[in-house]
CSV table of C-alpha atoms in Angstrom, one decimal:
chain,number,residue,atom,x,y,z
A,177,ILE,CA,0.0,0.0,0.0
A,178,THR,CA,2.9,2.3,0.8
A,179,GLU,CA,4.5,1.6,-2.5
A,180,ASP,CA,1.3,2.4,-4.4
A,181,ILE,CA,0.6,5.6,-2.5
A,182,GLY,CA,4.2,6.6,-3.3
A,183,MET,CA,3.5,5.9,-7.0
A,184,ILE,CA,0.4,8.1,-7.0
A,185,TYR,CA,2.4,10.9,-5.3
A,186,MET,CA,5.1,10.6,-7.9
A,187,LEU,CA,2.5,11.0,-10.6
A,188,TYR,CA,1.2,14.2,-8.9
A,189,SER,CA,4.7,15.5,-8.3
A,190,ALA,CA,5.8,14.9,-11.9
A,191,TYR,CA,2.7,16.5,-13.3
A,192,GLN,CA,3.5,19.6,-11.2
A,193,THR,CA,6.9,19.9,-12.8
A,194,ILE,CA,5.5,20.5,-16.3
A,195,ARG,CA,6.7,23.8,-17.5
A,196,GLY,CA,3.9,26.0,-18.7
A,197,PRO,CA,0.2,24.9,-18.9
A,198,PRO,CA,0.0,21.1,-19.3
A,199,THR,CA,-1.1,20.0,-22.8
A,200,LEU,CA,-4.1,17.9,-23.4
A,201,ARG,CA,-1.9,14.9,-24.0
A,202,GLN,CA,0.0,15.4,-20.8
A,203,THR,CA,-3.1,15.9,-18.7
A,204,THR,CA,-4.9,12.9,-20.3
A,205,VAL,CA,-2.0,10.5,-19.7
A,206,PHE,CA,-1.5,11.6,-16.1
A,207,TYR,CA,-5.2,11.3,-15.3
A,208,CYS,CA,-5.2,7.8,-16.9
A,209,ALA,CA,-2.1,6.8,-14.8
A,210,SER,CA,-3.8,8.1,-11.7
A,211,LEU,CA,-6.9,6.1,-12.4
A,212,TRP,CA,-4.7,3.0,-12.7
A,213,GLY,CA,-2.9,3.9,-9.4
A,214,LEU,CA,-6.2,4.3,-7.5
A,215,ARG,CA,-7.4,0.9,-8.9
A,216,LEU,CA,-4.2,-0.7,-7.8
A,217,VAL,CA,-4.1,0.7,-4.3
A,218,SER,CA,-7.7,-0.3,-3.8
A,219,PHE,CA,-6.9,-3.9,-4.9
A,220,VAL,CA,-3.9,-4.2,-2.7
A,221,GLY,CA,-5.8,-2.6,0.2
A,222,TYR,CA,-8.6,-5.1,-0.1
A,223,ARG,CA,-6.2,-8.0,-0.4
A,224,VAL,CA,-4.2,-7.0,2.8
A,225,LEU,CA,-6.9,-5.4,5.0
A,226,VAL,CA,-9.9,-7.6,4.1
A,227,ARG,CA,-8.4,-10.9,3.0
A,228,GLY,CA,-5.8,-10.6,5.7
A,229,ARG,CA,-2.6,-11.7,4.0
A,230,ASP,CA,-0.6,-12.4,0.9
A,231,PHE,CA,1.9,-15.3,0.9
A,232,ARG,CA,4.3,-13.3,-1.3
A,233,PHE,CA,4.7,-10.8,1.6
A,234,ASP,CA,5.2,-13.3,4.4
A,235,LYS,CA,9.0,-13.6,4.0
A,236,LEU,CA,9.2,-9.8,3.4
A,237,ILE,CA,7.9,-9.3,6.9
A,238,LYS,CA,10.0,-11.8,8.8
A,239,ALA,CA,13.4,-11.9,7.1
A,240,PRO,CA,15.5,-8.7,7.0
A,241,ALA,CA,17.1,-9.5,3.6
A,242,TYR,CA,13.7,-10.1,2.0
A,243,ASN,CA,12.4,-6.9,3.7
A,244,LEU,CA,15.2,-4.9,2.1
A,245,PHE,CA,14.5,-6.5,-1.2
A,246,GLY,CA,10.8,-5.5,-0.9
A,247,TRP,CA,11.5,-1.8,-0.3
A,248,THR,CA,14.3,-1.4,-2.8
A,249,SER,CA,12.5,-3.3,-5.6
A,250,GLY,CA,9.2,-1.4,-4.8
A,251,GLY,CA,11.0,1.9,-5.1
A,252,SER,CA,12.8,0.8,-8.3
A,253,TRP,CA,9.5,-0.4,-9.8
A,254,CYS,CA,7.8,2.9,-9.2
A,255,TRP,CA,10.6,4.9,-10.8
A,256,ILE,CA,11.3,2.7,-13.8
A,257,ASN,CA,7.7,1.9,-14.6
A,258,GLY,CA,7.0,5.6,-14.9
A,259,PHE,CA,9.7,6.4,-17.4
A,260,CYS,CA,7.2,7.1,-20.2
A,261,LEU,CA,5.4,9.5,-17.9
A,262,TRP,CA,8.5,11.3,-16.7
A,263,ALA,CA,9.6,11.7,-20.4
A,264,LEU,CA,6.2,13.2,-21.3
A,265,ALA,CA,6.3,15.6,-18.3
A,266,SER,CA,9.7,16.8,-19.3
A,267,ASN,CA,8.9,17.3,-22.9
A,268,VAL,CA,8.8,21.0,-23.4
A,269,ASP,CA,8.1,20.6,-27.1
A,270,ASP,CA,4.8,18.9,-26.6
A,271,ARG,CA,2.7,21.8,-27.9
A,272,SER,CA,0.9,19.9,-30.7
A,273,GLY,CA,-2.6,20.8,-29.6
A,274,PRO,CA,-5.3,18.2,-30.4
A,275,LEU,CA,-4.7,14.5,-29.9
A,276,THR,CA,-3.7,12.4,-32.9
A,277,TRP,CA,-4.8,9.1,-34.2
A,278,LEU,CA,-1.8,7.5,-32.4
A,279,ASP,CA,-3.0,8.9,-29.1
A,280,PHE,CA,-6.4,7.5,-29.6
A,281,ILE,CA,-5.0,4.1,-30.4
A,282,GLY,CA,-2.9,4.2,-27.3
A,283,LEU,CA,-5.8,5.3,-25.1
A,284,ALA,CA,-8.0,2.5,-26.6
A,285,ILE,CA,-5.3,0.0,-25.7
A,286,PHE,CA,-5.0,1.5,-22.2
A,287,VAL,CA,-8.8,1.2,-21.6
A,288,PHE,CA,-8.8,-2.4,-22.8
A,289,GLY,CA,-6.0,-3.3,-20.5
A,290,LEU,CA,-7.5,-1.7,-17.5
A,291,PHE,CA,-10.8,-3.4,-18.2
A,292,ILE,CA,-9.1,-6.8,-18.6
A,293,GLU,CA,-7.1,-6.6,-15.3
A,294,THR,CA,-10.1,-5.2,-13.4
A,295,LEU,CA,-12.4,-7.9,-14.7
A,296,ALA,CA,-9.8,-10.6,-13.9
A,297,ASP,CA,-9.4,-9.2,-10.3
A,298,LEU,CA,-13.2,-9.2,-9.8
A,299,GLN,CA,-13.5,-12.8,-11.1
A,300,LYS,CA,-10.8,-13.9,-8.6
A,301,TYR,CA,-12.5,-12.0,-5.8
A,302,SER,CA,-15.7,-13.9,-6.6
A,303,PHE,CA,-13.8,-17.2,-6.6
A,304,ASN,CA,-12.0,-16.5,-3.2
A,305,VAL,CA,-14.8,-14.7,-1.4
A,306,ASN,CA,-15.8,-17.7,0.8
A,307,THR,CA,-12.3,-18.9,1.5
A,308,LYS,CA,-9.6,-17.5,3.8
A,309,SER,CA,-6.4,-16.3,2.2
A,310,GLY,CA,-4.0,-19.1,1.4
A,311,GLN,CA,-6.5,-21.9,2.2
A,312,ASN,CA,-7.9,-22.6,-1.3
A,313,THR,CA,-7.8,-26.3,-2.1
A,314,THR,CA,-8.1,-25.6,-5.9
A,315,TRP,CA,-7.3,-22.9,-8.4
A,316,ILE,CA,-9.4,-20.5,-10.4
A,317,ALA,CA,-10.1,-22.0,-13.8
A,318,SER,CA,-13.2,-20.0,-14.8
A,319,GLY,CA,-13.8,-16.8,-16.8
A,320,LEU,CA,-10.6,-15.2,-18.1
A,321,TRP,CA,-8.6,-17.6,-15.9
A,322,GLY,CA,-9.9,-20.6,-17.8
A,323,SER,CA,-8.5,-21.4,-21.2
A,324,TRP,CA,-7.7,-17.7,-22.0
A,325,SER,CA,-4.7,-17.1,-19.6
A,326,ARG,CA,-3.4,-18.4,-16.3
A,327,HIS,CA,-2.6,-14.8,-15.4
A,328,PRO,CA,-5.1,-12.5,-17.2
A,329,ASN,CA,-4.6,-9.7,-14.6
A,330,TYR,CA,-0.9,-9.5,-15.6
A,331,VAL,CA,-1.9,-9.4,-19.3
A,332,GLY,CA,-4.1,-6.4,-18.6
A,333,GLU,CA,-1.4,-4.7,-16.6
A,334,ILE,CA,1.2,-5.1,-19.4
A,335,VAL,CA,-1.4,-3.9,-22.0
A,336,VAL,CA,-2.2,-0.8,-19.8
A,337,TRP,CA,1.4,0.4,-20.0
A,338,VAL,CA,1.8,-0.4,-23.7
A,339,GLY,CA,-1.2,1.9,-24.3
A,340,LEU,CA,0.1,4.7,-22.2
A,341,ALA,CA,3.6,4.4,-23.7
A,342,ILE,CA,2.1,4.8,-27.2
A,343,VAL,CA,0.4,8.0,-26.1
A,344,CYS,CA,3.6,9.3,-24.6
A,345,MET,CA,5.3,8.8,-28.0
A,346,GLY,CA,3.0,11.1,-29.7
A,347,GLY,CA,3.0,14.9,-30.0
A,348,ALA,CA,6.1,16.9,-29.5
A,349,ASP,CA,6.6,18.7,-32.8
A,350,SER,CA,6.8,17.9,-36.4
A,351,SER,CA,10.2,16.3,-35.8
A,352,TRP,CA,8.8,13.6,-33.7
A,353,LEU,CA,6.5,11.6,-36.0
A,354,GLY,CA,6.4,13.6,-39.2
A,355,GLY,CA,8.1,16.3,-41.2
A,356,TYR,CA,11.3,14.4,-41.7
A,357,GLY,CA,12.4,11.2,-43.3
A,358,ALA,CA,12.2,8.1,-41.2
A,359,SER,CA,15.9,7.8,-40.5
A,360,GLU,CA,16.1,11.5,-39.3
A,361,VAL,CA,13.1,11.0,-37.1
A,362,PHE,CA,14.5,8.0,-35.3
A,363,ALA,CA,18.0,9.5,-35.1
A,364,LYS,CA,16.6,12.7,-33.6
A,365,ASN,CA,14.3,11.0,-31.1
A,366,ALA,CA,16.1,7.6,-30.5
A,367,LEU,CA,16.8,8.5,-26.8
A,368,ARG,CA,13.2,9.6,-26.2
A,369,LEU,CA,11.8,6.5,-27.9
A,370,ALA,CA,14.0,4.2,-25.9
A,371,THR,CA,13.1,6.0,-22.7
A,372,VAL,CA,9.4,5.7,-23.4
A,373,LEU,CA,9.6,2.0,-24.3
A,374,ILE,CA,11.4,1.2,-21.0
A,375,THR,CA,8.0,1.3,-19.3
A,376,PRO,CA,6.1,-1.5,-21.0
A,377,VAL,CA,9.3,-3.7,-21.2
A,378,TRP,CA,10.0,-3.2,-17.5
A,379,SER,CA,6.4,-3.8,-16.6
A,380,MET,CA,6.4,-7.2,-18.3
A,381,PHE,CA,9.8,-8.1,-17.1
A,382,PHE,CA,9.0,-7.3,-13.5
A,383,LEU,CA,5.7,-9.1,-13.5
A,384,VAL,CA,7.1,-12.3,-15.2
A,385,PHE,CA,10.1,-12.6,-13.0
A,386,THR,CA,8.5,-11.8,-9.6
A,387,SER,CA,4.9,-12.4,-8.9
A,388,MET,CA,4.1,-14.7,-11.9
A,389,MET,CA,7.1,-17.0,-11.3
A,390,LEU,CA,6.2,-17.2,-7.6
A,391,LEU,CA,2.6,-18.1,-8.3
A,392,GLU,CA,3.5,-20.7,-10.9
A,393,LYS,CA,6.0,-22.2,-8.4
A,394,ARG,CA,3.5,-22.2,-5.6
A,395,GLY,CA,0.9,-23.8,-7.9
A,396,ASP,CA,3.3,-26.6,-8.8
A,397,ALA,CA,4.2,-27.2,-5.2
A,398,LYS,CA,0.5,-27.6,-4.2
A,399,TRP,CA,-1.0,-29.4,-7.2
A,400,SER,CA,1.8,-30.9,-9.3
A,401,ASP,CA,0.4,-34.4,-8.5
A,402,SER,CA,-3.0,-33.4,-9.8
A,403,LYS,CA,-3.9,-34.5,-13.4
A,404,SER,CA,-6.4,-31.6,-13.5
A,405,TRP,CA,-3.7,-29.1,-12.7
A,406,ASN,CA,-1.3,-30.5,-15.3
A,407,GLN,CA,-4.1,-30.5,-17.9
A,408,TYR,CA,-5.0,-27.0,-17.0
A,409,LYS,CA,-1.4,-25.9,-17.5
A,410,LYS,CA,-1.2,-27.7,-20.8
A,411,ASN,CA,-4.4,-26.2,-22.2
A,412,THR,CA,-4.1,-22.6,-20.8
A,413,PRO,CA,-1.3,-20.2,-21.9
A,414,VAL,CA,0.8,-19.0,-19.0
A,415,LEU,CA,0.5,-15.4,-19.9
A,416,PHE,CA,-0.5,-14.1,-23.3
A,417,PRO,CA,-3.5,-15.8,-24.9
A,418,ASP,CA,-3.8,-16.8,-28.5
A,419,ARG,CA,-7.3,-15.4,-28.9
A,420,LEU,CA,-9.6,-12.7,-27.6
A,421,PRO,CA,-11.9,-13.5,-24.6
A,422,THR,CA,-15.5,-14.6,-25.3
A,423,MET,CA,-18.5,-12.9,-23.7
A,424,LEU,CA,-18.9,-16.0,-21.6
A,425,GLU,CA,-15.4,-15.7,-20.2
A,426,MET,CA,-16.0,-12.0,-19.4
A,427,ARG,CA,-18.9,-12.7,-17.0
A,428,LEU,CA,-18.2,-12.3,-13.2
A,429,SER,CA,-19.6,-15.7,-12.3
């Protein structure tokens, strides 16, 4: 919860550093990121304060080395995950006026990602509501968690940051996406492009090599002898699905 509140404050602080009146693009991106932050802190608050615990934090509380890792990785995640936002806030050339087609594509991707991860969380809440944290004797294999993805909430999270990064690429001036040849555009803006792309790459890397790996390892430890579990793993992609979800999978039940 502290980490997520810190991230929301970083968003507010970065927005205040924008020189001159914020552009429509800057305001839109930071409002979208703040909406994402409020959703996240609400989710984590529910998990800790209502559900009571999260096994991933048990070692962080008891062992000093894990505790240090938790704080440092949390701070690093907040900073690196926001690179596209910090780049947009510091872009004094972003005076392009109306949003472009690229911005609307990015915003549509952001909305889709936020919808997917929120729906996945709600489906998991519905699955866990009558069971104390850590005491489930089975796994969720319904809705988006069925044959679509074993971690649909992480799919949504990654898609959210891909969308916002696309919006952060837009604007600037004619030298950013038009007015020059392709080679000149990328030569002139290679550093900015690389900075913006750090966000979605880092988001996926961090999720895959922290929470997702821990959850997969825990699932194998609990149910590796179960034919149903092994069949579920065989039939359901670990992360990215190979198709869009159906209306049946998008129900809360």
